[in-house]
PDB file of C-alpha atoms and ligand atoms in Angstrom:
ATOM      1  CA  MET A 129      40.320   4.721   3.029  1.00  0.00           C
ATOM      2  CA  ALA A 130      37.081   6.621   2.413  1.00  0.00           C
ATOM      3  CA  GLY A 131      36.729   8.163  -1.040  1.00  0.00           C
ATOM      4  CA  ARG A 132      36.879  11.894  -1.673  1.00  0.00           C
ATOM      5  CA  PHE A 133      33.763  13.905  -2.365  1.00  0.00           C
ATOM      6  CA  VAL A 134      34.255  16.593  -5.027  1.00  0.00           C
ATOM      7  CA  THR A 135      31.432  18.856  -6.215  1.00  0.00           C
ATOM      8  CA  PHE A 136      31.126  21.178  -9.219  1.00  0.00           C
ATOM      9  CA  GLU A 137      29.066  24.345  -9.021  1.00  0.00           C
ATOM     10  CA  GLY A 138      28.331  27.383 -11.153  1.00  0.00           C
ATOM     11  CA  GLY A 139      25.659  29.158 -13.146  1.00  0.00           C
ATOM     12  CA  GLU A 140      24.172  28.056 -16.455  1.00  0.00           C
ATOM     13  CA  GLY A 141      26.587  27.272 -19.293  1.00  0.00           C
ATOM     14  CA  ALA A 142      29.673  27.163 -17.056  1.00  0.00           C
ATOM     15  CA  GLY A 143      30.842  23.892 -18.639  1.00  0.00           C
ATOM     16  CA  LYS A 144      30.543  21.644 -15.579  1.00  0.00           C
ATOM     17  CA  SER A 145      29.740  18.448 -17.452  1.00  0.00           C
ATOM     18  CA  THR A 146      32.684  18.829 -19.849  1.00  0.00           C
ATOM     19  CA  GLN A 147      35.045  19.397 -16.938  1.00  0.00           C
ATOM     20  CA  ILE A 148      33.647  16.540 -14.862  1.00  0.00           C
ATOM     21  CA  ALA A 149      34.186  14.149 -17.795  1.00  0.00           C
ATOM     22  CA  ARG A 150      37.775  15.375 -18.220  1.00  0.00           C
ATOM     23  CA  LEU A 151      38.609  15.085 -14.533  1.00  0.00           C
ATOM     24  CA  LYS A 152      37.081  11.601 -14.405  1.00  0.00           C
ATOM     25  CA  GLU A 153      39.326  10.512 -17.264  1.00  0.00           C
ATOM     26  CA  ARG A 154      42.451  11.891 -15.589  1.00  0.00           C
ATOM     27  CA  LEU A 155      41.642  10.255 -12.256  1.00  0.00           C
ATOM     28  CA  GLU A 156      40.837   6.896 -13.826  1.00  0.00           C
ATOM     29  CA  LYS A 157      44.138   6.946 -15.726  1.00  0.00           C
ATOM     30  CA  LEU A 158      45.833   7.191 -12.324  1.00  0.00           C
ATOM     31  CA  GLY A 159      43.877   4.150 -11.140  1.00  0.00           C
ATOM     32  CA  HIS A 160      41.315   5.912  -8.921  1.00  0.00           C
ATOM     33  CA  PRO A 161      37.789   4.495  -8.943  1.00  0.00           C
ATOM     34  CA  VAL A 162      35.399   7.331  -9.837  1.00  0.00           C
ATOM     35  CA  LEU A 163      31.634   7.760  -9.703  1.00  0.00           C
ATOM     36  CA  VAL A 164      30.014  10.666 -11.562  1.00  0.00           C
ATOM     37  CA  THR A 165      26.620  11.762 -10.333  1.00  0.00           C
ATOM     38  CA  ARG A 166      24.413  14.851 -10.421  1.00  0.00           C
ATOM     39  CA  GLU A 167      21.824  16.930  -8.608  1.00  0.00           C
ATOM     40  CA  PRO A 168      18.974  17.204  -8.582  1.00  0.00           C
ATOM     41  CA  GLY A 169      18.908  13.458  -9.153  1.00  0.00           C
ATOM     42  CA  GLY A 170      21.515  10.742  -8.787  1.00  0.00           C
ATOM     43  CA  SER A 171      19.172   8.070  -7.348  1.00  0.00           C
ATOM     44  CA  PRO A 172      15.877   6.764  -8.781  1.00  0.00           C
ATOM     45  CA  LEU A 173      13.676   8.673  -6.334  1.00  0.00           C
ATOM     46  CA  ALA A 174      15.722  11.858  -6.616  1.00  0.00           C
ATOM     47  CA  GLU A 175      15.473  11.663 -10.440  1.00  0.00           C
ATOM     48  CA  GLU A 176      11.688  11.656 -10.103  1.00  0.00           C
ATOM     49  CA  ILE A 177      11.849  14.738  -7.898  1.00  0.00           C
ATOM     50  CA  ARG A 178      14.211  16.281 -10.485  1.00  0.00           C
ATOM     51  CA  SER A 179      11.713  16.086 -13.313  1.00  0.00           C
ATOM     52  CA  PHE A 180       8.944  17.421 -11.089  1.00  0.00           C
ATOM     53  CA  ILE A 181      10.982  20.510 -10.137  1.00  0.00           C
ATOM     54  CA  LEU A 182      12.631  21.185 -13.514  1.00  0.00           C
ATOM     55  CA  ASN A 183       9.290  20.979 -15.289  1.00  0.00           C
ATOM     56  CA  GLY A 184       8.275  23.917 -13.109  1.00  0.00           C
ATOM     57  CA  HIS A 185       5.632  22.021 -11.107  1.00  0.00           C
ATOM     58  CA  ALA A 186       7.015  23.219  -7.758  1.00  0.00           C
ATOM     59  CA  LYS A 187       7.398  26.867  -8.847  1.00  0.00           C
ATOM     60  CA  PRO A 188       3.944  27.967  -7.565  1.00  0.00           C
ATOM     61  CA  LEU A 189       4.962  26.771  -4.098  1.00  0.00           C
ATOM     62  CA  GLY A 190       7.791  29.350  -3.943  1.00  0.00           C
ATOM     63  CA  PRO A 191      11.551  29.148  -3.335  1.00  0.00           C
ATOM     64  CA  PHE A 192      11.314  27.749   0.207  1.00  0.00           C
ATOM     65  CA  ALA A 193       9.220  24.747  -0.849  1.00  0.00           C
ATOM     66  CA  GLU A 194      11.523  24.253  -3.845  1.00  0.00           C
ATOM     67  CA  ALA A 195      14.508  24.293  -1.480  1.00  0.00           C
ATOM     68  CA  LEU A 196      12.790  21.609   0.631  1.00  0.00           C
ATOM     69  CA  MET A 197      12.250  19.459  -2.440  1.00  0.00           C
ATOM     70  CA  PHE A 198      15.880  19.786  -3.527  1.00  0.00           C
ATOM     71  CA  ALA A 199      16.855  18.839   0.044  1.00  0.00           C
ATOM     72  CA  ALA A 200      14.537  15.803  -0.009  1.00  0.00           C
ATOM     73  CA  ALA A 201      16.104  14.639  -3.271  1.00  0.00           C
ATOM     74  CA  ARG A 202      19.570  15.229  -1.739  1.00  0.00           C
ATOM     75  CA  ILE A 203      18.808  13.041   1.292  1.00  0.00           C
ATOM     76  CA  ASP A 204      17.974  10.089  -0.964  1.00  0.00           C
ATOM     77  CA  HIS A 205      20.934  10.770  -3.247  1.00  0.00           C
ATOM     78  CA  LEU A 206      23.292  10.797  -0.247  1.00  0.00           C
ATOM     79  CA  ASP A 207      21.848   7.603   1.229  1.00  0.00           C
ATOM     80  CA  LYS A 208      21.541   5.568  -1.945  1.00  0.00           C
ATOM     81  CA  THR A 209      24.457   6.755  -4.047  1.00  0.00           C
ATOM     82  CA  ILE A 210      27.017   9.106  -2.493  1.00  0.00           C
ATOM     83  CA  LYS A 211      27.644   7.625   0.960  1.00  0.00           C
ATOM     84  CA  PRO A 212      27.918   3.989  -0.213  1.00  0.00           C
ATOM     85  CA  ALA A 213      30.442   5.019  -2.902  1.00  0.00           C
ATOM     86  CA  LEU A 214      32.560   7.092  -0.501  1.00  0.00           C
ATOM     87  CA  LYS A 215      32.520   4.243   1.992  1.00  0.00           C
ATOM     88  CA  ASN A 216      34.061   1.821  -0.487  1.00  0.00           C
ATOM     89  CA  GLY A 217      36.822   4.241  -1.416  1.00  0.00           C
ATOM     90  CA  THR A 218      35.354   5.631  -4.643  1.00  0.00           C
ATOM     91  CA  THR A 219      35.963   9.281  -5.539  1.00  0.00           C
ATOM     92  CA  VAL A 220      32.577  10.924  -6.132  1.00  0.00           C
ATOM     93  CA  LEU A 221      32.347  13.766  -8.677  1.00  0.00           C
ATOM     94  CA  CYS A 222      28.983  15.448  -8.282  1.00  0.00           C
ATOM     95  CA  ASP A 223      27.473  17.933 -10.750  1.00  0.00           C
ATOM     96  CA  ARG A 224      25.852  20.412  -8.306  1.00  0.00           C
ATOM     97  CA  PHE A 225      25.144  19.846  -4.620  1.00  0.00           C
ATOM     98  CA  ALA A 226      23.979  21.844  -1.591  1.00  0.00           C
ATOM     99  CA  ASP A 227      25.659  25.091  -2.722  1.00  0.00           C
ATOM    100  CA  SER A 228      23.179  25.132  -5.622  1.00  0.00           C
ATOM    101  CA  THR A 229      20.310  25.420  -3.153  1.00  0.00           C
ATOM    102  CA  ARG A 230      22.074  28.229  -1.303  1.00  0.00           C
ATOM    103  CA  ALA A 231      22.835  30.058  -4.557  1.00  0.00           C
ATOM    104  CA  TYR A 232      19.658  29.427  -6.614  1.00  0.00           C
ATOM    105  CA  GLN A 233      16.911  29.361  -3.985  1.00  0.00           C
ATOM    106  CA  GLY A 234      18.870  31.760  -1.744  1.00  0.00           C
ATOM    107  CA  SER A 235      19.121  34.297  -4.587  1.00  0.00           C
ATOM    108  CA  SER A 236      15.358  34.765  -4.459  1.00  0.00           C
ATOM    109  CA  GLY A 237      16.060  36.808  -1.323  1.00  0.00           C
ATOM    110  CA  SER A 238      13.068  35.271   0.440  1.00  0.00           C
ATOM    111  CA  ILE A 239      14.860  32.602   2.483  1.00  0.00           C
ATOM    112  CA  SER A 240      17.145  33.674   5.331  1.00  0.00           C
ATOM    113  CA  SER A 241      20.687  32.349   5.378  1.00  0.00           C
ATOM    114  CA  GLU A 242      19.952  30.831   8.829  1.00  0.00           C
ATOM    115  CA  THR A 243      17.128  28.793   7.300  1.00  0.00           C
ATOM    116  CA  ILE A 244      19.396  27.604   4.492  1.00  0.00           C
ATOM    117  CA  ASP A 245      22.142  26.748   7.037  1.00  0.00           C
ATOM    118  CA  GLU A 246      19.686  24.691   9.059  1.00  0.00           C
ATOM    119  CA  LEU A 247      18.237  22.919   6.035  1.00  0.00           C
ATOM    120  CA  GLU A 248      21.753  22.077   4.866  1.00  0.00           C
ATOM    121  CA  ARG A 249      22.727  20.813   8.327  1.00  0.00           C
ATOM    122  CA  VAL A 250      19.807  18.393   8.582  1.00  0.00           C
ATOM    123  CA  ALA A 251      19.908  17.212   4.959  1.00  0.00           C
ATOM    124  CA  LEU A 252      23.678  16.604   4.812  1.00  0.00           C
ATOM    125  CA  ALA A 253      23.905  15.132   8.323  1.00  0.00           C
ATOM    126  CA  GLY A 254      27.688  15.524   8.288  1.00  0.00           C
ATOM    127  CA  THR A 255      28.581  14.543   4.695  1.00  0.00           C
ATOM    128  CA  LYS A 256      30.284  17.626   3.264  1.00  0.00           C
ATOM    129  CA  PRO A 257      32.271  17.903   0.031  1.00  0.00           C
ATOM    130  CA  ASP A 258      36.054  17.741   0.507  1.00  0.00           C
ATOM    131  CA  LEU A 259      36.487  20.100  -2.421  1.00  0.00           C
ATOM    132  CA  THR A 260      34.099  22.269  -4.455  1.00  0.00           C
ATOM    133  CA  PHE A 261      34.989  23.784  -7.808  1.00  0.00           C
ATOM    134  CA  ILE A 262      33.030  26.940  -8.493  1.00  0.00           C
ATOM    135  CA  LEU A 263      33.122  27.570 -12.243  1.00  0.00           C
ATOM    136  CA  ASP A 264      32.834  31.318 -12.512  1.00  0.00           C
ATOM    137  CA  LEU A 265      31.903  33.351 -15.585  1.00  0.00           C
ATOM    138  CA  PRO A 266      29.789  36.410 -16.442  1.00  0.00           C
ATOM    139  CA  ALA A 267      26.049  35.614 -16.500  1.00  0.00           C
ATOM    140  CA  GLU A 268      25.711  36.879 -20.098  1.00  0.00           C
ATOM    141  CA  VAL A 269      28.408  34.506 -21.346  1.00  0.00           C
ATOM    142  CA  GLY A 270      26.924  31.506 -19.515  1.00  0.00           C
ATOM    143  CA  LEU A 271      23.381  32.185 -20.704  1.00  0.00           C
ATOM    144  CA  SER A 272      24.447  32.574 -24.317  1.00  0.00           C
ATOM    145  CA  ARG A 273      26.436  29.301 -24.128  1.00  0.00           C
ATOM    146  CA  ALA A 274      23.416  27.531 -22.590  1.00  0.00           C
ATOM    147  CA  GLY A 275      21.185  28.990 -25.342  1.00  0.00           C
ATOM    148  CA  GLU A 276      23.520  27.704 -28.083  1.00  0.00           C
ATOM    149  CA  ARG A 277      23.579  24.254 -26.494  1.00  0.00           C
ATOM    150  CA  GLN A 278      19.777  24.131 -26.424  1.00  0.00           C
ATOM    151  CA  ALA A 279      19.460  25.282 -30.016  1.00  0.00           C
ATOM    152  CA  ARG A 280      21.940  22.583 -31.053  1.00  0.00           C
ATOM    153  CA  LYS A 281      20.064  19.872 -29.176  1.00  0.00           C
ATOM    154  CA  GLY A 282      16.580  21.262 -29.852  1.00  0.00           C
ATOM    155  CA  GLU A 283      15.843  21.393 -26.077  1.00  0.00           C
ATOM    156  CA  ALA A 284      13.531  23.761 -24.219  1.00  0.00           C
ATOM    157  CA  MET A 285      14.733  25.990 -21.365  1.00  0.00           C
ATOM    158  CA  ASP A 286      14.252  24.523 -17.903  1.00  0.00           C
ATOM    159  CA  ARG A 287      12.730  26.192 -14.838  1.00  0.00           C
ATOM    160  CA  PHE A 288      15.862  28.126 -13.819  1.00  0.00           C
ATOM    161  CA  GLU A 289      17.375  28.925 -17.210  1.00  0.00           C
ATOM    162  CA  ASP A 290      14.139  30.758 -17.831  1.00  0.00           C
ATOM    163  CA  GLU A 291      14.881  33.343 -15.077  1.00  0.00           C
ATOM    164  CA  GLY A 292      16.061  36.818 -16.139  1.00  0.00           C
ATOM    165  CA  LEU A 293      19.584  38.202 -16.408  1.00  0.00           C
ATOM    166  CA  SER A 294      19.418  39.905 -13.006  1.00  0.00           C
ATOM    167  CA  PHE A 295      18.688  36.534 -11.351  1.00  0.00           C
ATOM    168  CA  HIS A 296      21.739  35.016 -13.037  1.00  0.00           C
ATOM    169  CA  ARG A 297      23.912  37.959 -12.030  1.00  0.00           C
ATOM    170  CA  ALA A 298      22.795  37.565  -8.406  1.00  0.00           C
ATOM    171  CA  LEU A 299      23.534  33.868  -8.710  1.00  0.00           C
ATOM    172  CA  ARG A 300      27.134  34.539  -9.683  1.00  0.00           C
ATOM    173  CA  GLN A 301      27.574  36.835  -6.679  1.00  0.00           C
ATOM    174  CA  ALA A 302      25.986  34.218  -4.417  1.00  0.00           C
ATOM    175  CA  TYR A 303      28.534  31.632  -5.561  1.00  0.00           C
ATOM    176  CA  LEU A 304      31.427  34.033  -5.014  1.00  0.00           C
ATOM    177  CA  ALA A 305      30.108  34.752  -1.512  1.00  0.00           C
ATOM    178  CA  ILE A 306      29.966  31.006  -0.769  1.00  0.00           C
ATOM    179  CA  ALA A 307      33.597  30.671  -1.890  1.00  0.00           C
ATOM    180  CA  GLU A 308      34.617  33.609   0.276  1.00  0.00           C
ATOM    181  CA  SER A 309      32.895  32.176   3.334  1.00  0.00           C
ATOM    182  CA  ASP A 310      34.444  28.706   2.899  1.00  0.00           C
ATOM    183  CA  PRO A 311      37.825  29.140   1.170  1.00  0.00           C
ATOM    184  CA  GLN A 312      39.210  25.864   2.584  1.00  0.00           C
ATOM    185  CA  ARG A 313      36.647  23.863   0.636  1.00  0.00           C
ATOM    186  CA  CYS A 314      35.976  26.048  -2.415  1.00  0.00           C
ATOM    187  CA  ALA A 315      38.231  26.768  -5.409  1.00  0.00           C
ATOM    188  CA  VAL A 316      36.961  29.452  -7.785  1.00  0.00           C
ATOM    189  CA  ILE A 317      37.913  28.610 -11.371  1.00  0.00           C
ATOM    190  CA  ASN A 318      37.735  31.118 -14.218  1.00  0.00           C
ATOM    191  CA  ALA A 319      35.380  29.363 -16.656  1.00  0.00           C
ATOM    192  CA  ASP A 320      35.446  32.183 -19.217  1.00  0.00           C
ATOM    193  CA  GLN A 321      38.348  30.598 -21.125  1.00  0.00           C
ATOM    194  CA  ALA A 322      38.983  27.623 -23.386  1.00  0.00           C
ATOM    195  CA  ALA A 323      37.940  24.225 -21.988  1.00  0.00           C
ATOM    196  CA  GLU A 324      41.610  23.099 -21.997  1.00  0.00           C
ATOM    197  CA  ASP A 325      42.596  26.050 -19.806  1.00  0.00           C
ATOM    198  CA  VAL A 326      39.714  25.442 -17.409  1.00  0.00           C
ATOM    199  CA  GLU A 327      40.811  21.805 -17.215  1.00  0.00           C
ATOM    200  CA  MET A 328      44.395  22.834 -16.337  1.00  0.00           C
ATOM    201  CA  ALA A 329      43.182  25.240 -13.647  1.00  0.00           C
ATOM    202  CA  ILE A 330      41.028  22.501 -12.111  1.00  0.00           C
ATOM    203  CA  TRP A 331      43.911  20.046 -12.145  1.00  0.00           C
ATOM    204  CA  ALA A 332      46.276  22.570 -10.530  1.00  0.00           C
ATOM    205  CA  ALA A 333      43.754  23.232  -7.743  1.00  0.00           C
ATOM    206  CA  LEU A 334      43.250  19.504  -7.211  1.00  0.00           C
ATOM    207  CA  GLN A 335      47.014  18.915  -6.955  1.00  0.00           C
ATOM    208  CA  GLU A 336      47.210  21.575  -4.290  1.00  0.00           C
ATOM    209  CA  ARG A 337      44.125  20.650  -2.276  1.00  0.00           C
ATOM    210  CA  LEU A 338      43.769  16.877  -2.649  1.00  0.00           C
ATOM    211  CA  PRO A 339      47.302  15.837  -3.663  1.00  0.00           C
ATOM    212  CA  GLU A 340      46.589  12.130  -3.037  1.00  0.00           C
ATOM    213  CA  LEU A 341      44.198  12.165  -6.017  1.00  0.00           C
ATOM    214  CA  ALA A 342      46.775  13.673  -8.344  1.00  0.00           C
ATOM    215  CA  GLU A 343      49.106  10.694  -7.651  1.00  0.00           C
ATOM    216  CA  PRO A 344      48.648   7.124  -8.892  1.00  0.00           C
ATOM    217  CA  GLN A 345      46.312   5.143  -6.640  1.00  0.00           C
ATOM    218  CA  LYS A 346      48.248   3.162  -4.006  1.00  0.00           C
ATOM    219  CA  ARG A 347      47.353  -0.510  -4.066  1.00  0.00           C
ATOM    220  CA  PRO A 348      46.994  -2.239  -0.669  1.00  0.00           C
ATOM    221  CA  LEU A 349      50.338  -4.037  -1.272  1.00  0.00           C
ATOM    222  CA  ASP A 350      52.155  -0.716  -1.737  1.00  0.00           C
ATOM    223  CA  VAL A 351      50.827   0.504   1.596  1.00  0.00           C
ATOM    224  CA  ALA A 352      51.810  -2.599   3.607  1.00  0.00           C
TER     225      ALA A 352
HETATM  226  P1  TYD B 643      20.538  20.928 -15.055  1.00  0.00           P
HETATM  227  O1  TYD B 643      19.872  20.617 -16.346  1.00  0.00           O
HETATM  228  O2  TYD B 643      21.263  19.844 -14.355  1.00  0.00           O
HETATM  229  O3  TYD B 643      21.367  22.244 -15.251  1.00  0.00           O
HETATM  230  P2  TYD B 643      22.907  22.543 -15.294  1.00  0.00           P
HETATM  231  O4  TYD B 643      23.393  21.941 -16.591  1.00  0.00           O
HETATM  232  O5  TYD B 643      22.915  24.022 -15.261  1.00  0.00           O
HETATM  233  O6  TYD B 643      23.506  21.909 -14.062  1.00  0.00           O
HETATM  234  O7  TYD B 643      19.406  21.525 -14.115  1.00  0.00           O
HETATM  235  C1  TYD B 643      19.561  21.757 -12.798  1.00  0.00           C
HETATM  236  C2  TYD B 643      18.887  23.071 -12.493  1.00  0.00           C
HETATM  237  O8  TYD B 643      18.410  23.056 -11.137  1.00  0.00           O
HETATM  238  C3  TYD B 643      19.841  24.239 -12.600  1.00  0.00           C
HETATM  239  O9  TYD B 643      19.172  25.314 -13.223  1.00  0.00           O
HETATM  240  C4  TYD B 643      20.134  24.593 -11.168  1.00  0.00           C
HETATM  241  C5  TYD B 643      18.905  24.160 -10.426  1.00  0.00           C
HETATM  242  N1  TYD B 643      19.133  23.767  -9.013  1.00  0.00           N
HETATM  243  C6  TYD B 643      18.594  24.538  -7.997  1.00  0.00           C
HETATM  244  O10 TYD B 643      17.939  25.542  -8.262  1.00  0.00           O
HETATM  245  N2  TYD B 643      18.778  24.154  -6.696  1.00  0.00           N
HETATM  246  C7  TYD B 643      19.469  23.035  -6.349  1.00  0.00           C
HETATM  247  O11 TYD B 643      19.639  22.708  -5.143  1.00  0.00           O
HETATM  248  C8  TYD B 643      20.024  22.230  -7.423  1.00  0.00           C
HETATM  249  C9  TYD B 643      20.803  20.991  -7.110  1.00  0.00           C
HETATM  250  C10 TYD B 643      19.831  22.649  -8.742  1.00  0.00           C
END
């Protein structure tokens, strides 16, 4: 059976990587093969595009050109990493995917939703996430968490963390609008709580929406 494609979305400091690691551990304990990947990136070529964009080199071109570059990276990521894994039955957990383009580049207000729809249609060519967790929290809380993380690691802010508070507030609303327009696929998770509680909320949503993943993996002999 084809693997399940699960994506994690949210603003800065929402705790996606912590939650992806925890979900991976739970799934592997149940015997499910899991691949963790991320966007932008996830394949050698897409990682090169990632550093180009996150260093701010594409910023002068504007949000539409940035959206095209994210889409180009996504095409390679799908072809080289995501689709082969799904085909061999691996569950793919992806840190950001197409909703990030809709939320981040869409929040600039300069790209119509029809253009984003069309870009998504051609780039994804039919491979849609089965389930998307949207980790939701107030922009102020997320930005201060991201700031603490950078101070701890001595990192600089990247291209999008550097945007103002109003951008990050619009981003949150954009994610909530995505969830509202596609409730079958999207589960909004309150990320403004302890990591353990976020983990429980994610697991509860997974049990409800993809129950086969919350059960031990069936071996071919069990099925026959
Ligand atoms: P990353 O360091 O992975 O940030 P995070 O930990 O927040 O996921 O950087 C990815 C950045 O790129 C993040 O600020 C969101 C942005 N982004 C877009 O603007 N559009 C996209 O399509 C994607 C995938 C990411």
